[in-house]
PDB file of C-alpha atoms in Angstrom:
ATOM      1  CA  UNK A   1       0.000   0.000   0.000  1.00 39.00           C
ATOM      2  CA  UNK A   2       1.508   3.009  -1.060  1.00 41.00           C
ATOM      3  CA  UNK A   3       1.058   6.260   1.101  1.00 48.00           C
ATOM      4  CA  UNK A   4       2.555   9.899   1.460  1.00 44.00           C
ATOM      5  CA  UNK A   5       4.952  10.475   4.200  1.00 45.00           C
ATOM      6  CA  UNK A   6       5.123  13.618   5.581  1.00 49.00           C
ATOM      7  CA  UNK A   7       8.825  13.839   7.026  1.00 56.00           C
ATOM      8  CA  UNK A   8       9.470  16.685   9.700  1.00 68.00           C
ATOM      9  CA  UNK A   9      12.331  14.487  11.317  1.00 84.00           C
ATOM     10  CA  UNK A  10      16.187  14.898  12.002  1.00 93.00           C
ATOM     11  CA  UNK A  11      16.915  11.240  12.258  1.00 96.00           C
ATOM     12  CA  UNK A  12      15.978   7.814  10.581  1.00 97.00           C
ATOM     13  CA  UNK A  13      16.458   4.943  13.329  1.00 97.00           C
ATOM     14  CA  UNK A  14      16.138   1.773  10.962  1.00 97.00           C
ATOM     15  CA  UNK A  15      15.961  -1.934  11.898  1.00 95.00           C
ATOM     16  CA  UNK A  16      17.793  -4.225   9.726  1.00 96.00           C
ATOM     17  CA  UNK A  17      16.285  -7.804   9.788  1.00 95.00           C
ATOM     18  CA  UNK A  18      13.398  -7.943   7.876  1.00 97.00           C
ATOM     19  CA  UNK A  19      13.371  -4.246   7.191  1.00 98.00           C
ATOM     20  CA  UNK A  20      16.523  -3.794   4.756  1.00 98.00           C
ATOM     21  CA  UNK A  21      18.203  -7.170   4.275  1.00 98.00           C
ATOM     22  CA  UNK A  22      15.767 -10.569   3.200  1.00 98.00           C
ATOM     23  CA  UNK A  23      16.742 -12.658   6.235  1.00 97.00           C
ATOM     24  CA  UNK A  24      13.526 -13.150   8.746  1.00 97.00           C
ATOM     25  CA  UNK A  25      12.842 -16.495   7.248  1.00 97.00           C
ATOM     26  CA  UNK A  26      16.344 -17.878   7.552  1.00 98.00           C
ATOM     27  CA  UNK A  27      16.143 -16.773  11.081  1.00 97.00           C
ATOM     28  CA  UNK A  28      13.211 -19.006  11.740  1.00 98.00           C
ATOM     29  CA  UNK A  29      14.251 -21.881   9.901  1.00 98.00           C
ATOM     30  CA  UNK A  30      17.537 -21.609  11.852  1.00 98.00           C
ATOM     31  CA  UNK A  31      15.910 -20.815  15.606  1.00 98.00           C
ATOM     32  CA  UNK A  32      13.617 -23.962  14.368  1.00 98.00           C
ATOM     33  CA  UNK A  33      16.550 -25.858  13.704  1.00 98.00           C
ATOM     34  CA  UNK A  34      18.626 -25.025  16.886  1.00 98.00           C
ATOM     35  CA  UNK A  35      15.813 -25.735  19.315  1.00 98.00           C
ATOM     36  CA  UNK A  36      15.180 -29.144  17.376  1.00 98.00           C
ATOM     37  CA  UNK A  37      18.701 -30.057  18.507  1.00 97.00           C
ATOM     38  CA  UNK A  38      18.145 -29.460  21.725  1.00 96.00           C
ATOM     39  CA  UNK A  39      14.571 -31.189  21.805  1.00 95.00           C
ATOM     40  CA  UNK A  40      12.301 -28.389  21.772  1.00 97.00           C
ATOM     41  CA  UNK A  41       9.428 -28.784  18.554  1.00 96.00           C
ATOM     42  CA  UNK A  42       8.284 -25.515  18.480  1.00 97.00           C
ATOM     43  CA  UNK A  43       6.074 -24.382  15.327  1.00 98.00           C
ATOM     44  CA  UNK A  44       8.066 -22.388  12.922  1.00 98.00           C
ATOM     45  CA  UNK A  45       4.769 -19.921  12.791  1.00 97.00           C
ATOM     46  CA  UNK A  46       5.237 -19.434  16.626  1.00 97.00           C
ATOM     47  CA  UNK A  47       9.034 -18.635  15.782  1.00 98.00           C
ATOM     48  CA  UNK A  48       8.330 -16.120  13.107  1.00 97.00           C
ATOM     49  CA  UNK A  49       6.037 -14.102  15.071  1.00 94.00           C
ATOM     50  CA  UNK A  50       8.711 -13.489  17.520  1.00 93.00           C
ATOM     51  CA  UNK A  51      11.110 -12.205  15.089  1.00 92.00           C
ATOM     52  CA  UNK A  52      12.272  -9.097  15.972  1.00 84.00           C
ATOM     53  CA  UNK A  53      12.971  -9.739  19.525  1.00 86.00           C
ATOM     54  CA  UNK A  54      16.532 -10.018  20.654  1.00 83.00           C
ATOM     55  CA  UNK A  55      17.922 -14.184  21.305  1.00 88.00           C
ATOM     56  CA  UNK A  56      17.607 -14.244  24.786  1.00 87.00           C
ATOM     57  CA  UNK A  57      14.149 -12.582  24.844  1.00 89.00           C
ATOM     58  CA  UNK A  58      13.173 -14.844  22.515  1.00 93.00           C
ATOM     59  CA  UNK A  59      13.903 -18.156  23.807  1.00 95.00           C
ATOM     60  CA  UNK A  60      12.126 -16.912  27.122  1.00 94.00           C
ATOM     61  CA  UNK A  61       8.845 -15.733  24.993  1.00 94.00           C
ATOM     62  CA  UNK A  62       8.675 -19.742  23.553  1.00 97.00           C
ATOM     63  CA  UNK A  63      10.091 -21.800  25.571  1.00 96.00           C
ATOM     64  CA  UNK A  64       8.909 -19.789  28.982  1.00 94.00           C
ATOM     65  CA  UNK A  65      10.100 -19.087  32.338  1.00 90.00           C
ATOM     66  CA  UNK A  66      10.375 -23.118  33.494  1.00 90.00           C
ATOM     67  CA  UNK A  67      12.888 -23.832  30.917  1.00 93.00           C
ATOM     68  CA  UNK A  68      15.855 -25.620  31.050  1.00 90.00           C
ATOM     69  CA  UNK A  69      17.636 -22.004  31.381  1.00 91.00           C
ATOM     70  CA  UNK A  70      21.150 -23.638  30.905  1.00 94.00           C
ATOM     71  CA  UNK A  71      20.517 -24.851  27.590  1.00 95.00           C
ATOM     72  CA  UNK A  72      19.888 -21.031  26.694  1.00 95.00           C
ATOM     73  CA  UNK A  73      23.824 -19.557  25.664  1.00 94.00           C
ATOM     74  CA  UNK A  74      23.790 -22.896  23.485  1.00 97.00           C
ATOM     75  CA  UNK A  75      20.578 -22.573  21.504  1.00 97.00           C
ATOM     76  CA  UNK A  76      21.626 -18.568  21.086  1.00 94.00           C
ATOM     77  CA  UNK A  77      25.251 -20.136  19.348  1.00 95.00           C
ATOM     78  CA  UNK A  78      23.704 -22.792  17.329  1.00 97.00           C
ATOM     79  CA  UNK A  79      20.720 -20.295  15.967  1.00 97.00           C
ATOM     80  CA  UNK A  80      23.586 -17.807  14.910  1.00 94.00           C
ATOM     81  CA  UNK A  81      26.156 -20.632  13.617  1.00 96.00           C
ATOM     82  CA  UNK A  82      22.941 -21.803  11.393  1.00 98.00           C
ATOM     83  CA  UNK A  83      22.393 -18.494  10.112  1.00 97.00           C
ATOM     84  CA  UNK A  84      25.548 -17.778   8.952  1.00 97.00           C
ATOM     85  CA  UNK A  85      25.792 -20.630   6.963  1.00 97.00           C
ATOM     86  CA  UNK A  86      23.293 -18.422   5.052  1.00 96.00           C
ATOM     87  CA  UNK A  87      25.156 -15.076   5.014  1.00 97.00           C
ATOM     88  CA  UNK A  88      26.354 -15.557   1.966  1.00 96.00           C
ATOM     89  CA  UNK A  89      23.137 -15.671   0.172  1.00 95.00           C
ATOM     90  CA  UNK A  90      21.820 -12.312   2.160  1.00 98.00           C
ATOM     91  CA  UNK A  91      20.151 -10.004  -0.217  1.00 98.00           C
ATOM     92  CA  UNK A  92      18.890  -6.333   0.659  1.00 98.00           C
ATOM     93  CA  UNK A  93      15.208  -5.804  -0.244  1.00 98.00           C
ATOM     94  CA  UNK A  94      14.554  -3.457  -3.927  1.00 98.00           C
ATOM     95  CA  UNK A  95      15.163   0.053  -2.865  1.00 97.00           C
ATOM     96  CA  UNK A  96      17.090   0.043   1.125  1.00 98.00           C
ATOM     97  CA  UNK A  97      20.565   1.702  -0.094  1.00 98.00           C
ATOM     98  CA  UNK A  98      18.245   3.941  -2.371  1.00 98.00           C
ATOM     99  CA  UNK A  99      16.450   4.908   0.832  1.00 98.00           C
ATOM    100  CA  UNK A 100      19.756   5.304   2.976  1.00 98.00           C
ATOM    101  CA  UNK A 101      21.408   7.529   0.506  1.00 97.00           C
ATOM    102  CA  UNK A 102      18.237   9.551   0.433  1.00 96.00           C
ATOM    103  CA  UNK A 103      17.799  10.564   3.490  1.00 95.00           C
ATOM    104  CA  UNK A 104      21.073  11.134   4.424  1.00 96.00           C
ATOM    105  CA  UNK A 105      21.216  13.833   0.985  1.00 95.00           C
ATOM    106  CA  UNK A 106      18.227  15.351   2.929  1.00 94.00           C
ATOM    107  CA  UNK A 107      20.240  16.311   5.928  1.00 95.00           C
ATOM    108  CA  UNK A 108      19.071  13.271   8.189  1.00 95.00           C
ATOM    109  CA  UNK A 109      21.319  11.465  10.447  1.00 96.00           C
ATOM    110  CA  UNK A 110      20.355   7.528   9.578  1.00 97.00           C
ATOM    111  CA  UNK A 111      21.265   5.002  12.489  1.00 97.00           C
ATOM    112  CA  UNK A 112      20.415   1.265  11.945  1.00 96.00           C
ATOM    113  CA  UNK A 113      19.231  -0.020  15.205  1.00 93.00           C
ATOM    114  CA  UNK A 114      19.270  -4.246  15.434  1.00 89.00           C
ATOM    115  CA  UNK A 115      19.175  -6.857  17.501  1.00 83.00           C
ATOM    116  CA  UNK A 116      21.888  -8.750  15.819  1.00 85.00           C
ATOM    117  CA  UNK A 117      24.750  -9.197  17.012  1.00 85.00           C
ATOM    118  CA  UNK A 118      28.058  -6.876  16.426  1.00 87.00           C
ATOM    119  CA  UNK A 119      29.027  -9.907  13.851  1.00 90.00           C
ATOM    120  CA  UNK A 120      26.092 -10.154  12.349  1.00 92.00           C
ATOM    121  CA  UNK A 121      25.644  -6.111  11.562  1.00 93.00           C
ATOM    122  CA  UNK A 122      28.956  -6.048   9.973  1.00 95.00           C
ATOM    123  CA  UNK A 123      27.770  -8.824   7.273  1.00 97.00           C
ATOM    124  CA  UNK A 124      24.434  -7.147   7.257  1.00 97.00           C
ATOM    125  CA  UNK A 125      26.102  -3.820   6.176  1.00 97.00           C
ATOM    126  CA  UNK A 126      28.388  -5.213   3.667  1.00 97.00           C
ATOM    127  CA  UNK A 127      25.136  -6.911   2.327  1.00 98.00           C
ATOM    128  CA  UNK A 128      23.389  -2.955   2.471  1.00 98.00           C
ATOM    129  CA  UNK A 129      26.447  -1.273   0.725  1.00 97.00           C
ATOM    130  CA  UNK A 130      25.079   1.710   1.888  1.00 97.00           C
ATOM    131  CA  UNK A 131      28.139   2.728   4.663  1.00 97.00           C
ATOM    132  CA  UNK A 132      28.469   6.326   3.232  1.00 96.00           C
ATOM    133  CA  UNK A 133      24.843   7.336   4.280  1.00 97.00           C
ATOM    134  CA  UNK A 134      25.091   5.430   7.562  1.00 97.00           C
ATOM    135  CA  UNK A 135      25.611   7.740  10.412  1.00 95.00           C
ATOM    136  CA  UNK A 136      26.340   5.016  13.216  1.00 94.00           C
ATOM    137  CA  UNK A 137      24.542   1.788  14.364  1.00 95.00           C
ATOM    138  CA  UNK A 138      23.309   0.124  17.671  1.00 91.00           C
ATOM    139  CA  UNK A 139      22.660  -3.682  18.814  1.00 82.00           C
ATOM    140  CA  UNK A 140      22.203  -5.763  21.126  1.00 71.00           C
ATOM    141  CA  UNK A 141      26.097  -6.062  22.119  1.00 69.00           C
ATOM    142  CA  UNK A 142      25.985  -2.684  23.056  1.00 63.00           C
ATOM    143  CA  UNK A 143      23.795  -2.069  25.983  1.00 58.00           C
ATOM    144  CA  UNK A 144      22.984  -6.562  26.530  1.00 56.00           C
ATOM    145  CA  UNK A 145      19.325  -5.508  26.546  1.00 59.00           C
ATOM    146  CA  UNK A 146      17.346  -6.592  22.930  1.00 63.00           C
ATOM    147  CA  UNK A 147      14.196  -5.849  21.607  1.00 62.00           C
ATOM    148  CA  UNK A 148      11.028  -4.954  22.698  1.00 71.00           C
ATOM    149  CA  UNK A 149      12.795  -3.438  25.792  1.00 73.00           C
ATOM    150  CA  UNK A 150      13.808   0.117  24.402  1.00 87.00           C
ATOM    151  CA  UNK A 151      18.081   0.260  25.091  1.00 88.00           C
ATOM    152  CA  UNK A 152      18.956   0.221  21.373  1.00 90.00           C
ATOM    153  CA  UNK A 153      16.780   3.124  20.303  1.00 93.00           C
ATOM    154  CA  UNK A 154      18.040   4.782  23.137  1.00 92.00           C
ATOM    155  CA  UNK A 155      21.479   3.969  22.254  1.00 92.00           C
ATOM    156  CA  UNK A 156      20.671   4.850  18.691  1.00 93.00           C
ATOM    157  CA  UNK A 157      19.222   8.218  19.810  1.00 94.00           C
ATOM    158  CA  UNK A 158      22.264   8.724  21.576  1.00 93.00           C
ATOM    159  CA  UNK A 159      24.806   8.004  18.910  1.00 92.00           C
ATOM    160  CA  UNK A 160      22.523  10.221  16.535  1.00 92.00           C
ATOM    161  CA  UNK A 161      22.546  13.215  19.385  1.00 93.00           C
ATOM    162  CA  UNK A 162      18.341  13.098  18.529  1.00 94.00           C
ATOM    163  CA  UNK A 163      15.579  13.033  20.890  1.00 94.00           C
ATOM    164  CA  UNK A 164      12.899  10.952  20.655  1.00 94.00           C
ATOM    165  CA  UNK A 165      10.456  13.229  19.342  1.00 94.00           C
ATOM    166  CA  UNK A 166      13.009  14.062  16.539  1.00 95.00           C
ATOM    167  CA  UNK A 167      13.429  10.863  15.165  1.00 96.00           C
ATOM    168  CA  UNK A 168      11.280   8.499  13.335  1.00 96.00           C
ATOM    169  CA  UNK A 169      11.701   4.676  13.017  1.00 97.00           C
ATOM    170  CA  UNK A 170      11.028   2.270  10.601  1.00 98.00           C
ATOM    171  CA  UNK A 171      10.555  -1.700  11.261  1.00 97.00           C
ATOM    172  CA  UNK A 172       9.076  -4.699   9.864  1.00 97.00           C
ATOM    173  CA  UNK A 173       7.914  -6.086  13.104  1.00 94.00           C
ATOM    174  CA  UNK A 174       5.391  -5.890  15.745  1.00 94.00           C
ATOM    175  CA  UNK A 175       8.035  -6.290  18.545  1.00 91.00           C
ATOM    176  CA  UNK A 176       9.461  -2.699  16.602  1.00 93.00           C
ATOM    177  CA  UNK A 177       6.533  -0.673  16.936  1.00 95.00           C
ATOM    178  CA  UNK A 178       5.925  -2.059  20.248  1.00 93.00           C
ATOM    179  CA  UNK A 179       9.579  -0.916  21.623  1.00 92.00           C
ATOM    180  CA  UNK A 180       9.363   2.325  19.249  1.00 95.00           C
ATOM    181  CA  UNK A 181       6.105   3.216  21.298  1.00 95.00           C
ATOM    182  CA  UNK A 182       7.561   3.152  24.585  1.00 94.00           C
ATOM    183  CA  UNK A 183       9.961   6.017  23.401  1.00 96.00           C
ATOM    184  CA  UNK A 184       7.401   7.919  22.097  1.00 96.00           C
ATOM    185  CA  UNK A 185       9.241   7.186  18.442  1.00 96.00           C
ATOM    186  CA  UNK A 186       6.714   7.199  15.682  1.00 96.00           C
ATOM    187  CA  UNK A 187       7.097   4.568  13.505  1.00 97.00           C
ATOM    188  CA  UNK A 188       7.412   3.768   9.595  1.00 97.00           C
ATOM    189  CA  UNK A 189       6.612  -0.013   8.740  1.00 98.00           C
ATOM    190  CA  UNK A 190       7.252  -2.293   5.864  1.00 98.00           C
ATOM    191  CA  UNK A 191       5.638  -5.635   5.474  1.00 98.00           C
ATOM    192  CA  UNK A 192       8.487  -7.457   4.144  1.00 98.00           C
ATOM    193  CA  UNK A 193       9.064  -9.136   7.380  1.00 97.00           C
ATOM    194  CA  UNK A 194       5.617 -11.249   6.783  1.00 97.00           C
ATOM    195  CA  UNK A 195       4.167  -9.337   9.523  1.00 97.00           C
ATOM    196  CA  UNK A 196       0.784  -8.244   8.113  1.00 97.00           C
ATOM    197  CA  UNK A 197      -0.318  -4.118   7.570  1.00 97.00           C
ATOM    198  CA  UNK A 198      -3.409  -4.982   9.776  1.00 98.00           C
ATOM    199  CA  UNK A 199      -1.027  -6.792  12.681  1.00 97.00           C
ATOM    200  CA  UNK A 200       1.787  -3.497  12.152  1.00 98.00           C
ATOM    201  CA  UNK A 201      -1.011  -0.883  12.287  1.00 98.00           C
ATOM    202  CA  UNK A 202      -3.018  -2.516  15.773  1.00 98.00           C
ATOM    203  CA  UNK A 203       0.585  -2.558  17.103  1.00 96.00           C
ATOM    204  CA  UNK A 204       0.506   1.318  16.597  1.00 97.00           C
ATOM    205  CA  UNK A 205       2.782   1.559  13.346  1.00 97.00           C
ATOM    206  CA  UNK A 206       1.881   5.523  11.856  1.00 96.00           C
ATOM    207  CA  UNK A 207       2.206   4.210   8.294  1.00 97.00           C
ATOM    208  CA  UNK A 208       2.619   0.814   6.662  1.00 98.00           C
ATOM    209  CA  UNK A 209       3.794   0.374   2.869  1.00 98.00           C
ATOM    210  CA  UNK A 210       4.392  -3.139   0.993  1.00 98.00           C
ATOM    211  CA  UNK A 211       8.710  -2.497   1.085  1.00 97.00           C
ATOM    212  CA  UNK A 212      11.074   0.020   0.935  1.00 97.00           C
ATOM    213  CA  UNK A 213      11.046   1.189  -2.266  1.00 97.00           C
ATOM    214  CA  UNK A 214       7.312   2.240  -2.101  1.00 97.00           C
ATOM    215  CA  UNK A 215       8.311   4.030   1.089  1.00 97.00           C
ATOM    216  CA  UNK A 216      11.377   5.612  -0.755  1.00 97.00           C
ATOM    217  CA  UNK A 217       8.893   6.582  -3.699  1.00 96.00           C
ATOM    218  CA  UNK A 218       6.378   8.132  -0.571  1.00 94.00           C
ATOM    219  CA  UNK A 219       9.145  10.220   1.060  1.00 90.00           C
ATOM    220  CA  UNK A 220      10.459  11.150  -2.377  1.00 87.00           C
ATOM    221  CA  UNK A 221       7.274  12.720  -3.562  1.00 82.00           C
ATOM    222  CA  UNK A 222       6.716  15.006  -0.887  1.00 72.00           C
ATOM    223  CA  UNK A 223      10.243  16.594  -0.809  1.00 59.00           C
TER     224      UNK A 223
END
């Protein structure tokens, strides 16, 4: 669904996974796999919905509180050694350098904010190409506290010298909006992630378009 944006920010905080780069499905096959080898058959739909979330938050949210919590650092290390068996098929959705390099040309500071790990974001930039419009990035390695609790927007804020009311954030998830919220950050989603507009927009998403490039297309036609 293609929509007008209507811009007024100073900063772009953007998730990666899902948002920019193709990878939300290899991340539940691989969290399906790792929790497989460690006896745990949980439903791949279950796993996708939690996409978004940081490891350890994750694990908690489907496996609960009564877990075996020991098995936890192990199932985090065989999720990520799965999934970067994949990197080197990682593609960046139509349009995300497009995007970066747009808004930073229009004066915006443009922070990626993730839940991957300080590995992972290096691959995932080198997949993005888009370094030159990237004004710093956040994850979970740098404040230990993931997704939907709010540390890595606040970090991001922080590297970006924004406040939250100066700032706008887009994300595929639910678990983005949810954590943008709690800052007060309105945010831009993309459906990409297989989260659906109807799911984004209950969550409290300000406007939803099919992928980046429509949203690129949006911002570009009111500039």
């Amino acid at each position: 669904m293609t929509e007008k944006y209507d811009g007024g920010a100073r900063g772009v905080l953007f998730d990666v996974d899902g948002t920019l780069v193709d990878t939300n499905y290899l991340h539940t096959l691989a969290w399906w796999q790792a929790f497989r080898r460690y006896g745990h058959d949980v439903p791949m739909a279950s796993i996708h919905r939690t996409i978004g979330m940081g490891g350890s938050t994750l694990i908690e949210h489907l496996l609960g509180e009564d877990r075996n919590k020991d098995q936890d650092e192990s199932l985090e290390d065989t999720h990520g050694a799965l999934f970067s068996a994949q990197w080197p098929a990682l593609r960046p959705f139509d349009g995300a350098r497009d995007l970066l390099q747009h808004c930073a040309d229009a004066g915006l500071a443009v922070v990626l904010a993730t839940s991957a790990s300080e590995e992972e974001l290096a691959v995932l930039r080198t997949v993005i190409d888009a370094d030159d419009a990237i004004s710093g990035a956040t994850n979970a390695t740098d404040t230990g506290i993931s997704k939907p609790a709010p540390d890595i927007l606040e970090a991001a804020l922080e590297v970006a010298d924004l406040k939250a009311e100066e700032a706008v954030f887009v994300g595929d998830a639910v678990w983005d909006v949810v954590t943008a919220n709690k800052l007060g950050i309105p945010t831009i989603a993309v459906t990409t992630g297989g989260t659906s507009e109807a799911e984004l927009r209950d969550a409290g998403a300000r406007y939803v378009f099919g992928n980046v490039r429509e949203l690129l297309d949006a911002v570009v036609a009111v500039r």
